[in-house]
């Protein structure tokens, strides 16, 4: 069709360009874009359908329920409308120039998928390049079906006292969580918002669980200050996993798997102290935000009186 072509620079042959390269969509969803009249970038940005799911700053997320290839399907459309300064990323040294928030999240989703880390399935993205820092963009992803947040699952499933079988299940899940974070950090990727509420869990046959990590728009691969970002990620996760759902032995089990150790040495203990100090700063900052009314809902499993 006119205006269509294989997406350039994506490394994905399943991706087709529309609107002179402003849109990249996976082939199975190409008919959907045509049926919605989404053959131009501005048409997607102006789309008024769906259910408003989340709105913050210049970003909005809409939930779309539709029929795709004879089956019911739910998609999420995230649009970046006003991305000044922090909304775009400069990659001049790599010759990529400015990229939008949606393209950055798309790239991060693909990086995690290549590592074998579960995340959302990307459908399409679009961006309108122009001079300046303001790059409108959109990202379309599939719903993660039958999954729930770990920050909700742990209090519901692991409220003490635990039977021996449930305790074994919990320990296995914590080991899987430690392995996932170790794999991501081992690839040089840091989430920057690694709270428990950004992990999702979906049951599998045999009583096992599959883990997913979402909200990847701020993931970075830094060349400098790597340990700073490691501490921030681990402290964010520690802060958002309060007792009694996470005991001291649970945290140690996670950390040993993360470090691939059987016991802690001096370097490990030094890292633990830095994580605890950063966790306290995050908690103090969150408490101030709540007191000032700058955030309305306690975040990520926050417990006011938790240690």
PDB file of C-alpha atoms in Angstrom:
ATOM      1  CA  UNK A   1       0.000   0.000   0.000  1.00  0.00           C
ATOM      2  CA  UNK A   2       1.030   3.579  -0.559  1.00  0.00           C
ATOM      3  CA  UNK A   3       3.261   4.991   2.138  1.00  0.00           C
ATOM      4  CA  UNK A   4       4.167   1.597   3.607  1.00  0.00           C
ATOM      5  CA  UNK A   5       7.615   0.078   3.907  1.00  0.00           C
ATOM      6  CA  UNK A   6       9.821  -2.047   6.140  1.00  0.00           C
ATOM      7  CA  UNK A   7      10.860  -0.069   9.212  1.00  0.00           C
ATOM      8  CA  UNK A   8      14.432   1.134   8.961  1.00  0.00           C
ATOM      9  CA  UNK A   9      16.969   0.646  11.730  1.00  0.00           C
ATOM     10  CA  UNK A  10      14.653  -1.445  13.895  1.00  0.00           C
ATOM     11  CA  UNK A  11      16.239  -4.830  13.171  1.00  0.00           C
ATOM     12  CA  UNK A  12      12.691  -6.210  13.061  1.00  0.00           C
ATOM     13  CA  UNK A  13      11.390  -7.529   9.731  1.00  0.00           C
ATOM     14  CA  UNK A  14       7.903  -7.778  11.231  1.00  0.00           C
ATOM     15  CA  UNK A  15       7.710  -3.980  11.447  1.00  0.00           C
ATOM     16  CA  UNK A  16       6.108  -1.846   8.725  1.00  0.00           C
ATOM     17  CA  UNK A  17       6.373   1.915   8.315  1.00  0.00           C
ATOM     18  CA  UNK A  18       3.469   4.270   7.708  1.00  0.00           C
ATOM     19  CA  UNK A  19       3.272   8.020   7.127  1.00  0.00           C
ATOM     20  CA  UNK A  20       6.789   8.347   5.679  1.00  0.00           C
ATOM     21  CA  UNK A  21       8.379   6.588   8.629  1.00  0.00           C
ATOM     22  CA  UNK A  22       6.580   8.451  11.416  1.00  0.00           C
ATOM     23  CA  UNK A  23       4.782   5.250  12.425  1.00  0.00           C
ATOM     24  CA  UNK A  24       6.152   1.708  12.833  1.00  0.00           C
ATOM     25  CA  UNK A  25       3.602  -1.064  13.347  1.00  0.00           C
ATOM     26  CA  UNK A  26       3.878  -4.832  13.590  1.00  0.00           C
ATOM     27  CA  UNK A  27       2.437  -6.608  10.554  1.00  0.00           C
ATOM     28  CA  UNK A  28      -0.386  -8.470  12.393  1.00  0.00           C
ATOM     29  CA  UNK A  29      -1.803  -5.102  13.473  1.00  0.00           C
ATOM     30  CA  UNK A  30      -1.512  -3.320  10.139  1.00  0.00           C
ATOM     31  CA  UNK A  31      -5.178  -3.991   9.277  1.00  0.00           C
ATOM     32  CA  UNK A  32      -6.179  -2.501  12.643  1.00  0.00           C
ATOM     33  CA  UNK A  33      -4.365   0.738  11.831  1.00  0.00           C
ATOM     34  CA  UNK A  34      -6.103   0.953   8.474  1.00  0.00           C
ATOM     35  CA  UNK A  35      -9.530   0.233   9.996  1.00  0.00           C
ATOM     36  CA  UNK A  36      -9.017   2.995  12.576  1.00  0.00           C
ATOM     37  CA  UNK A  37      -7.726   5.396   9.921  1.00  0.00           C
ATOM     38  CA  UNK A  38      -4.366   5.491  11.685  1.00  0.00           C
ATOM     39  CA  UNK A  39      -2.304   5.766   8.510  1.00  0.00           C
ATOM     40  CA  UNK A  40      -0.959   9.159   9.608  1.00  0.00           C
ATOM     41  CA  UNK A  41       0.730  10.087  12.858  1.00  0.00           C
ATOM     42  CA  UNK A  42      -1.635  12.971  13.612  1.00  0.00           C
ATOM     43  CA  UNK A  43      -4.652  10.645  13.337  1.00  0.00           C
ATOM     44  CA  UNK A  44      -3.331   8.479  16.189  1.00  0.00           C
ATOM     45  CA  UNK A  45      -2.527  11.502  18.336  1.00  0.00           C
ATOM     46  CA  UNK A  46      -6.025  12.927  17.770  1.00  0.00           C
ATOM     47  CA  UNK A  47      -7.860   9.641  18.442  1.00  0.00           C
ATOM     48  CA  UNK A  48     -10.683  10.274  20.931  1.00  0.00           C
ATOM     49  CA  UNK A  49     -11.798   6.698  21.656  1.00  0.00           C
ATOM     50  CA  UNK A  50     -10.985   4.323  24.467  1.00  0.00           C
ATOM     51  CA  UNK A  51     -11.058   4.623  28.252  1.00  0.00           C
ATOM     52  CA  UNK A  52      -8.740   7.055  30.016  1.00  0.00           C
ATOM     53  CA  UNK A  53      -6.500   4.841  32.156  1.00  0.00           C
ATOM     54  CA  UNK A  54      -3.886   7.291  33.408  1.00  0.00           C
ATOM     55  CA  UNK A  55      -2.901  10.899  32.873  1.00  0.00           C
ATOM     56  CA  UNK A  56       0.189  12.631  34.166  1.00  0.00           C
ATOM     57  CA  UNK A  57       1.889  15.759  32.917  1.00  0.00           C
ATOM     58  CA  UNK A  58       2.061  15.600  29.159  1.00  0.00           C
ATOM     59  CA  UNK A  59       1.369  11.839  29.032  1.00  0.00           C
ATOM     60  CA  UNK A  60      -1.910  10.011  28.779  1.00  0.00           C
ATOM     61  CA  UNK A  61      -2.743   6.307  28.614  1.00  0.00           C
ATOM     62  CA  UNK A  62      -5.983   5.012  27.098  1.00  0.00           C
ATOM     63  CA  UNK A  63      -7.325   1.462  27.267  1.00  0.00           C
ATOM     64  CA  UNK A  64      -8.783   0.155  24.009  1.00  0.00           C
ATOM     65  CA  UNK A  65     -11.025  -2.925  23.861  1.00  0.00           C
ATOM     66  CA  UNK A  66     -11.494  -4.278  20.334  1.00  0.00           C
ATOM     67  CA  UNK A  67     -11.759  -7.344  18.164  1.00  0.00           C
ATOM     68  CA  UNK A  68      -8.551  -8.362  16.387  1.00  0.00           C
ATOM     69  CA  UNK A  69      -8.454 -11.336  14.012  1.00  0.00           C
ATOM     70  CA  UNK A  70     -11.692 -12.732  15.437  1.00  0.00           C
ATOM     71  CA  UNK A  71     -10.756 -12.457  19.114  1.00  0.00           C
ATOM     72  CA  UNK A  72     -11.252  -9.914  21.878  1.00  0.00           C
ATOM     73  CA  UNK A  73      -8.114  -7.956  22.620  1.00  0.00           C
ATOM     74  CA  UNK A  74      -7.131  -5.062  24.867  1.00  0.00           C
ATOM     75  CA  UNK A  75      -4.440  -2.560  23.922  1.00  0.00           C
ATOM     76  CA  UNK A  76      -2.946   0.405  25.747  1.00  0.00           C
ATOM     77  CA  UNK A  77      -2.226   3.631  23.846  1.00  0.00           C
ATOM     78  CA  UNK A  78       0.285   5.894  25.579  1.00  0.00           C
ATOM     79  CA  UNK A  79       0.666   9.353  24.064  1.00  0.00           C
ATOM     80  CA  UNK A  80       3.381  11.872  24.886  1.00  0.00           C
ATOM     81  CA  UNK A  81       1.910  15.242  24.056  1.00  0.00           C
ATOM     82  CA  UNK A  82       4.292  17.756  25.606  1.00  0.00           C
ATOM     83  CA  UNK A  83       7.755  16.364  26.215  1.00  0.00           C
ATOM     84  CA  UNK A  84       9.905  19.354  26.952  1.00  0.00           C
ATOM     85  CA  UNK A  85      13.435  18.906  28.196  1.00  0.00           C
ATOM     86  CA  UNK A  86      13.186  15.628  30.088  1.00  0.00           C
ATOM     87  CA  UNK A  87      10.824  14.055  27.563  1.00  0.00           C
ATOM     88  CA  UNK A  88      13.457  13.515  24.888  1.00  0.00           C
ATOM     89  CA  UNK A  89      16.847  11.872  25.077  1.00  0.00           C
ATOM     90  CA  UNK A  90      19.958  12.987  23.209  1.00  0.00           C
ATOM     91  CA  UNK A  91      22.143  10.334  21.606  1.00  0.00           C
ATOM     92  CA  UNK A  92      24.309  12.598  19.514  1.00  0.00           C
ATOM     93  CA  UNK A  93      27.489  10.640  20.207  1.00  0.00           C
ATOM     94  CA  UNK A  94      25.879   7.561  18.672  1.00  0.00           C
ATOM     95  CA  UNK A  95      24.586   9.504  15.699  1.00  0.00           C
ATOM     96  CA  UNK A  96      20.939   8.972  16.592  1.00  0.00           C
ATOM     97  CA  UNK A  97      20.034  12.519  17.513  1.00  0.00           C
ATOM     98  CA  UNK A  98      16.899  13.062  19.564  1.00  0.00           C
ATOM     99  CA  UNK A  99      14.521  10.204  20.255  1.00  0.00           C
ATOM    100  CA  UNK A 100      11.052  10.467  21.727  1.00  0.00           C
ATOM    101  CA  UNK A 101       9.732   9.026  24.956  1.00  0.00           C
ATOM    102  CA  UNK A 102       7.734   6.410  23.048  1.00  0.00           C
ATOM    103  CA  UNK A 103      10.703   5.293  20.935  1.00  0.00           C
ATOM    104  CA  UNK A 104      12.874   5.099  24.020  1.00  0.00           C
ATOM    105  CA  UNK A 105      10.345   2.864  25.787  1.00  0.00           C
ATOM    106  CA  UNK A 106       9.962   0.714  22.651  1.00  0.00           C
ATOM    107  CA  UNK A 107      13.732   0.205  22.507  1.00  0.00           C
ATOM    108  CA  UNK A 108      13.849  -0.692  26.202  1.00  0.00           C
ATOM    109  CA  UNK A 109      11.039  -3.222  25.792  1.00  0.00           C
ATOM    110  CA  UNK A 110      12.986  -4.884  22.981  1.00  0.00           C
ATOM    111  CA  UNK A 111      16.186  -4.942  25.061  1.00  0.00           C
ATOM    112  CA  UNK A 112      14.485  -6.742  27.923  1.00  0.00           C
ATOM    113  CA  UNK A 113      12.761  -9.190  25.581  1.00  0.00           C
ATOM    114  CA  UNK A 114      16.145 -10.084  24.049  1.00  0.00           C
ATOM    115  CA  UNK A 115      17.406 -10.810  27.574  1.00  0.00           C
ATOM    116  CA  UNK A 116      14.504 -13.183  28.141  1.00  0.00           C
ATOM    117  CA  UNK A 117      12.894 -10.858  30.693  1.00  0.00           C
ATOM    118  CA  UNK A 118       9.111 -10.764  30.524  1.00  0.00           C
ATOM    119  CA  UNK A 119       7.489  -7.428  29.725  1.00  0.00           C
ATOM    120  CA  UNK A 120       4.630  -6.080  27.625  1.00  0.00           C
ATOM    121  CA  UNK A 121       4.304  -6.969  23.944  1.00  0.00           C
ATOM    122  CA  UNK A 122       4.885  -3.884  21.776  1.00  0.00           C
ATOM    123  CA  UNK A 123       2.518  -3.291  18.854  1.00  0.00           C
ATOM    124  CA  UNK A 124       3.476   0.064  17.355  1.00  0.00           C
ATOM    125  CA  UNK A 125       5.119   3.406  18.016  1.00  0.00           C
ATOM    126  CA  UNK A 126       5.161   6.750  16.288  1.00  0.00           C
ATOM    127  CA  UNK A 127       6.986  10.053  16.627  1.00  0.00           C
ATOM    128  CA  UNK A 128       7.047  13.375  14.839  1.00  0.00           C
ATOM    129  CA  UNK A 129      10.606  14.642  14.619  1.00  0.00           C
ATOM    130  CA  UNK A 130      11.095  18.391  14.589  1.00  0.00           C
ATOM    131  CA  UNK A 131      13.519  20.998  15.830  1.00  0.00           C
ATOM    132  CA  UNK A 132      13.704  21.529  19.576  1.00  0.00           C
ATOM    133  CA  UNK A 133      13.114  19.226  22.506  1.00  0.00           C
ATOM    134  CA  UNK A 134       9.389  18.738  22.083  1.00  0.00           C
ATOM    135  CA  UNK A 135       8.794  15.419  20.267  1.00  0.00           C
ATOM    136  CA  UNK A 136       5.167  14.214  20.304  1.00  0.00           C
ATOM    137  CA  UNK A 137       4.996  10.419  20.197  1.00  0.00           C
ATOM    138  CA  UNK A 138       2.856   7.385  20.960  1.00  0.00           C
ATOM    139  CA  UNK A 139       3.360   3.774  22.014  1.00  0.00           C
ATOM    140  CA  UNK A 140       0.812   0.975  21.567  1.00  0.00           C
ATOM    141  CA  UNK A 141       1.161  -2.248  23.589  1.00  0.00           C
ATOM    142  CA  UNK A 142      -0.910  -5.349  24.310  1.00  0.00           C
ATOM    143  CA  UNK A 143      -2.529  -5.874  27.672  1.00  0.00           C
ATOM    144  CA  UNK A 144      -0.725  -8.258  29.995  1.00  0.00           C
ATOM    145  CA  UNK A 145      -3.602 -10.653  30.607  1.00  0.00           C
ATOM    146  CA  UNK A 146      -4.264 -12.505  33.870  1.00  0.00           C
ATOM    147  CA  UNK A 147      -1.411 -10.727  35.650  1.00  0.00           C
ATOM    148  CA  UNK A 148      -1.349  -8.769  38.903  1.00  0.00           C
ATOM    149  CA  UNK A 149       1.130  -6.435  40.565  1.00  0.00           C
ATOM    150  CA  UNK A 150       3.565  -7.981  43.005  1.00  0.00           C
ATOM    151  CA  UNK A 151       2.767  -5.136  45.430  1.00  0.00           C
ATOM    152  CA  UNK A 152      -0.811  -6.461  45.545  1.00  0.00           C
ATOM    153  CA  UNK A 153      -0.006 -10.157  45.271  1.00  0.00           C
ATOM    154  CA  UNK A 154       2.388 -10.381  48.233  1.00  0.00           C
ATOM    155  CA  UNK A 155      -0.001  -9.005  50.912  1.00  0.00           C
ATOM    156  CA  UNK A 156      -2.852 -11.153  49.587  1.00  0.00           C
ATOM    157  CA  UNK A 157      -0.896 -14.375  49.201  1.00  0.00           C
ATOM    158  CA  UNK A 158       1.819 -14.224  51.838  1.00  0.00           C
ATOM    159  CA  UNK A 159       0.192 -12.754  54.934  1.00  0.00           C
ATOM    160  CA  UNK A 160       1.738 -14.665  57.873  1.00  0.00           C
ATOM    161  CA  UNK A 161       1.535 -17.284  59.198  1.00  0.00           C
ATOM    162  CA  UNK A 162       2.468 -19.330  56.116  1.00  0.00           C
ATOM    163  CA  UNK A 163       2.195 -23.051  55.563  1.00  0.00           C
ATOM    164  CA  UNK A 164       5.353 -24.887  54.511  1.00  0.00           C
ATOM    165  CA  UNK A 165       4.140 -25.176  50.902  1.00  0.00           C
ATOM    166  CA  UNK A 166       3.234 -21.461  50.614  1.00  0.00           C
ATOM    167  CA  UNK A 167       6.540 -20.502  52.237  1.00  0.00           C
ATOM    168  CA  UNK A 168       8.426 -22.596  49.687  1.00  0.00           C
ATOM    169  CA  UNK A 169       6.449 -20.917  46.898  1.00  0.00           C
ATOM    170  CA  UNK A 170       7.280 -17.473  48.280  1.00  0.00           C
ATOM    171  CA  UNK A 171      10.990 -18.275  48.517  1.00  0.00           C
ATOM    172  CA  UNK A 172      11.011 -19.518  44.930  1.00  0.00           C
ATOM    173  CA  UNK A 173       9.352 -16.315  43.757  1.00  0.00           C
ATOM    174  CA  UNK A 174      11.903 -14.176  45.604  1.00  0.00           C
ATOM    175  CA  UNK A 175      14.734 -16.156  44.002  1.00  0.00           C
ATOM    176  CA  UNK A 176      13.183 -15.554  40.575  1.00  0.00           C
ATOM    177  CA  UNK A 177      12.904 -11.852  41.352  1.00  0.00           C
ATOM    178  CA  UNK A 178      16.570 -11.693  42.338  1.00  0.00           C
ATOM    179  CA  UNK A 179      17.580 -13.533  39.174  1.00  0.00           C
ATOM    180  CA  UNK A 180      15.557 -11.171  36.964  1.00  0.00           C
ATOM    181  CA  UNK A 181      17.091  -8.029  38.458  1.00  0.00           C
ATOM    182  CA  UNK A 182      20.578  -9.559  38.266  1.00  0.00           C
ATOM    183  CA  UNK A 183      20.071 -10.345  34.571  1.00  0.00           C
ATOM    184  CA  UNK A 184      18.957  -6.793  33.818  1.00  0.00           C
ATOM    185  CA  UNK A 185      21.777  -5.178  35.766  1.00  0.00           C
ATOM    186  CA  UNK A 186      24.268  -7.651  34.328  1.00  0.00           C
ATOM    187  CA  UNK A 187      23.360  -6.311  30.872  1.00  0.00           C
ATOM    188  CA  UNK A 188      24.094  -2.780  32.077  1.00  0.00           C
ATOM    189  CA  UNK A 189      20.426  -1.749  32.198  1.00  0.00           C
ATOM    190  CA  UNK A 190      18.938   0.144  35.146  1.00  0.00           C
ATOM    191  CA  UNK A 191      15.216   0.798  35.594  1.00  0.00           C
ATOM    192  CA  UNK A 192      15.394   3.959  37.759  1.00  0.00           C
ATOM    193  CA  UNK A 193      11.882   3.253  39.106  1.00  0.00           C
ATOM    194  CA  UNK A 194      12.351  -0.322  40.291  1.00  0.00           C
ATOM    195  CA  UNK A 195       9.444  -0.455  42.720  1.00  0.00           C
ATOM    196  CA  UNK A 196       7.590  -3.644  43.498  1.00  0.00           C
ATOM    197  CA  UNK A 197       4.469  -2.218  41.826  1.00  0.00           C
ATOM    198  CA  UNK A 198       6.234  -2.292  38.448  1.00  0.00           C
ATOM    199  CA  UNK A 199       6.629  -6.089  38.617  1.00  0.00           C
ATOM    200  CA  UNK A 200       3.698  -8.224  37.512  1.00  0.00           C
ATOM    201  CA  UNK A 201       3.056 -11.909  38.077  1.00  0.00           C
ATOM    202  CA  UNK A 202       1.062 -14.383  36.030  1.00  0.00           C
ATOM    203  CA  UNK A 203       0.407 -17.996  37.085  1.00  0.00           C
ATOM    204  CA  UNK A 204       1.605 -20.848  34.887  1.00  0.00           C
ATOM    205  CA  UNK A 205       0.714 -24.517  34.771  1.00  0.00           C
ATOM    206  CA  UNK A 206       2.251 -26.566  37.556  1.00  0.00           C
ATOM    207  CA  UNK A 207       1.874 -23.882  40.227  1.00  0.00           C
ATOM    208  CA  UNK A 208       4.748 -21.756  38.927  1.00  0.00           C
ATOM    209  CA  UNK A 209       4.634 -18.029  38.259  1.00  0.00           C
ATOM    210  CA  UNK A 210       5.931 -15.901  35.411  1.00  0.00           C
ATOM    211  CA  UNK A 211       7.399 -12.472  36.215  1.00  0.00           C
ATOM    212  CA  UNK A 212       7.120  -9.338  34.101  1.00  0.00           C
ATOM    213  CA  UNK A 213       8.695  -5.894  34.445  1.00  0.00           C
ATOM    214  CA  UNK A 214       6.785  -2.874  33.115  1.00  0.00           C
ATOM    215  CA  UNK A 215       7.079   0.921  32.830  1.00  0.00           C
ATOM    216  CA  UNK A 216      10.382   0.957  30.999  1.00  0.00           C
ATOM    217  CA  UNK A 217      10.408   4.521  29.698  1.00  0.00           C
ATOM    218  CA  UNK A 218      13.196   5.599  32.080  1.00  0.00           C
ATOM    219  CA  UNK A 219      15.498   2.568  31.695  1.00  0.00           C
ATOM    220  CA  UNK A 220      19.080   3.606  30.935  1.00  0.00           C
ATOM    221  CA  UNK A 221      22.376   1.953  30.041  1.00  0.00           C
ATOM    222  CA  UNK A 222      24.900   4.298  31.678  1.00  0.00           C
ATOM    223  CA  UNK A 223      28.601   4.408  30.959  1.00  0.00           C
ATOM    224  CA  UNK A 224      29.315   6.302  34.175  1.00  0.00           C
ATOM    225  CA  UNK A 225      28.032   6.127  37.767  1.00  0.00           C
ATOM    226  CA  UNK A 226      26.908   2.541  37.328  1.00  0.00           C
ATOM    227  CA  UNK A 227      27.029   1.799  41.057  1.00  0.00           C
ATOM    228  CA  UNK A 228      24.875   4.832  41.788  1.00  0.00           C
ATOM    229  CA  UNK A 229      22.101   3.482  39.576  1.00  0.00           C
ATOM    230  CA  UNK A 230      22.512  -0.026  41.009  1.00  0.00           C
ATOM    231  CA  UNK A 231      22.014   1.314  44.537  1.00  0.00           C
ATOM    232  CA  UNK A 232      19.012   3.402  43.454  1.00  0.00           C
ATOM    233  CA  UNK A 233      17.283   0.414  41.830  1.00  0.00           C
ATOM    234  CA  UNK A 234      17.902  -1.921  44.756  1.00  0.00           C
ATOM    235  CA  UNK A 235      16.943   0.727  47.323  1.00  0.00           C
ATOM    236  CA  UNK A 236      13.690   1.454  45.465  1.00  0.00           C
ATOM    237  CA  UNK A 237      12.821  -2.236  45.514  1.00  0.00           C
ATOM    238  CA  UNK A 238      13.771  -2.553  49.179  1.00  0.00           C
ATOM    239  CA  UNK A 239      11.680   0.497  50.121  1.00  0.00           C
ATOM    240  CA  UNK A 240       8.617  -0.803  48.285  1.00  0.00           C
ATOM    241  CA  UNK A 241       8.755  -4.272  49.883  1.00  0.00           C
ATOM    242  CA  UNK A 242       7.934  -3.566  53.537  1.00  0.00           C
ATOM    243  CA  UNK A 243       7.522  -6.059  56.361  1.00  0.00           C
ATOM    244  CA  UNK A 244       5.711  -8.237  57.220  1.00  0.00           C
ATOM    245  CA  UNK A 245       5.360  -9.257  53.566  1.00  0.00           C
ATOM    246  CA  UNK A 246       9.164  -9.239  53.179  1.00  0.00           C
ATOM    247  CA  UNK A 247      11.159 -10.451  56.160  1.00  0.00           C
ATOM    248  CA  UNK A 248      14.866  -9.932  56.784  1.00  0.00           C
ATOM    249  CA  UNK A 249      15.537 -13.481  55.579  1.00  0.00           C
ATOM    250  CA  UNK A 250      13.530 -12.750  52.399  1.00  0.00           C
ATOM    251  CA  UNK A 251      15.751  -9.738  51.661  1.00  0.00           C
ATOM    252  CA  UNK A 252      18.892 -11.756  52.307  1.00  0.00           C
ATOM    253  CA  UNK A 253      17.663 -14.540  50.027  1.00  0.00           C
ATOM    254  CA  UNK A 254      16.980 -12.007  47.251  1.00  0.00           C
ATOM    255  CA  UNK A 255      20.390 -10.370  47.693  1.00  0.00           C
ATOM    256  CA  UNK A 256      22.341 -13.628  47.648  1.00  0.00           C
ATOM    257  CA  UNK A 257      20.672 -14.653  44.394  1.00  0.00           C
ATOM    258  CA  UNK A 258      21.246 -11.171  42.956  1.00  0.00           C
ATOM    259  CA  UNK A 259      24.959 -11.301  43.860  1.00  0.00           C
ATOM    260  CA  UNK A 260      25.237 -14.998  42.919  1.00  0.00           C
ATOM    261  CA  UNK A 261      26.784 -15.737  46.305  1.00  0.00           C
ATOM    262  CA  UNK A 262      26.261 -18.245  49.102  1.00  0.00           C
ATOM    263  CA  UNK A 263      27.430 -15.815  51.774  1.00  0.00           C
ATOM    264  CA  UNK A 264      28.200 -12.115  51.976  1.00  0.00           C
ATOM    265  CA  UNK A 265      31.723 -10.714  51.875  1.00  0.00           C
ATOM    266  CA  UNK A 266      32.911  -7.230  52.825  1.00  0.00           C
ATOM    267  CA  UNK A 267      32.048  -5.733  49.435  1.00  0.00           C
ATOM    268  CA  UNK A 268      28.523  -7.148  49.609  1.00  0.00           C
ATOM    269  CA  UNK A 269      27.985  -5.773  53.108  1.00  0.00           C
ATOM    270  CA  UNK A 270      29.174  -2.344  51.992  1.00  0.00           C
ATOM    271  CA  UNK A 271      26.628  -2.424  49.171  1.00  0.00           C
ATOM    272  CA  UNK A 272      23.879  -3.435  51.635  1.00  0.00           C
ATOM    273  CA  UNK A 273      24.681  -0.417  53.838  1.00  0.00           C
ATOM    274  CA  UNK A 274      24.459   1.924  50.842  1.00  0.00           C
ATOM    275  CA  UNK A 275      21.140   0.388  49.841  1.00  0.00           C
ATOM    276  CA  UNK A 276      19.732   0.854  53.345  1.00  0.00           C
ATOM    277  CA  UNK A 277      20.862   4.495  53.476  1.00  0.00           C
ATOM    278  CA  UNK A 278      19.291   5.205  50.101  1.00  0.00           C
ATOM    279  CA  UNK A 279      16.091   3.386  51.132  1.00  0.00           C
ATOM    280  CA  UNK A 280      15.781   5.701  54.122  1.00  0.00           C
ATOM    281  CA  UNK A 281      16.207   8.766  51.919  1.00  0.00           C
ATOM    282  CA  UNK A 282      13.501   7.495  49.564  1.00  0.00           C
ATOM    283  CA  UNK A 283      11.176   6.857  52.517  1.00  0.00           C
ATOM    284  CA  UNK A 284      11.805  10.288  54.030  1.00  0.00           C
ATOM    285  CA  UNK A 285      11.241  11.958  50.661  1.00  0.00           C
ATOM    286  CA  UNK A 286       8.012  10.025  50.104  1.00  0.00           C
ATOM    287  CA  UNK A 287       6.738  10.970  53.566  1.00  0.00           C
ATOM    288  CA  UNK A 288       7.368  14.662  52.848  1.00  0.00           C
ATOM    289  CA  UNK A 289       5.527  14.421  49.528  1.00  0.00           C
ATOM    290  CA  UNK A 290       2.548  12.805  51.249  1.00  0.00           C
ATOM    291  CA  UNK A 291       2.500  15.411  54.006  1.00  0.00           C
ATOM    292  CA  UNK A 292       2.566  18.242  51.455  1.00  0.00           C
ATOM    293  CA  UNK A 293      -0.174  16.598  49.418  1.00  0.00           C
ATOM    294  CA  UNK A 294       2.019  16.411  46.310  1.00  0.00           C
ATOM    295  CA  UNK A 295       1.099  12.748  45.883  1.00  0.00           C
ATOM    296  CA  UNK A 296      -2.383  11.554  46.757  1.00  0.00           C
ATOM    297  CA  UNK A 297      -1.993   7.792  47.069  1.00  0.00           C
ATOM    298  CA  UNK A 298       0.692   5.923  49.018  1.00  0.00           C
ATOM    299  CA  UNK A 299       3.002   4.404  46.384  1.00  0.00           C
ATOM    300  CA  UNK A 300       4.219   0.883  45.732  1.00  0.00           C
ATOM    301  CA  UNK A 301       3.206  -0.927  48.891  1.00  0.00           C
ATOM    302  CA  UNK A 302       4.069   2.032  51.130  1.00  0.00           C
ATOM    303  CA  UNK A 303       3.351   1.397  54.795  1.00  0.00           C
ATOM    304  CA  UNK A 304       3.533   4.496  56.990  1.00  0.00           C
ATOM    305  CA  UNK A 305       4.772   2.663  60.068  1.00  0.00           C
ATOM    306  CA  UNK A 306       6.951   0.109  58.288  1.00  0.00           C
ATOM    307  CA  UNK A 307      10.563  -0.068  59.354  1.00  0.00           C
TER     308      UNK A 307
END
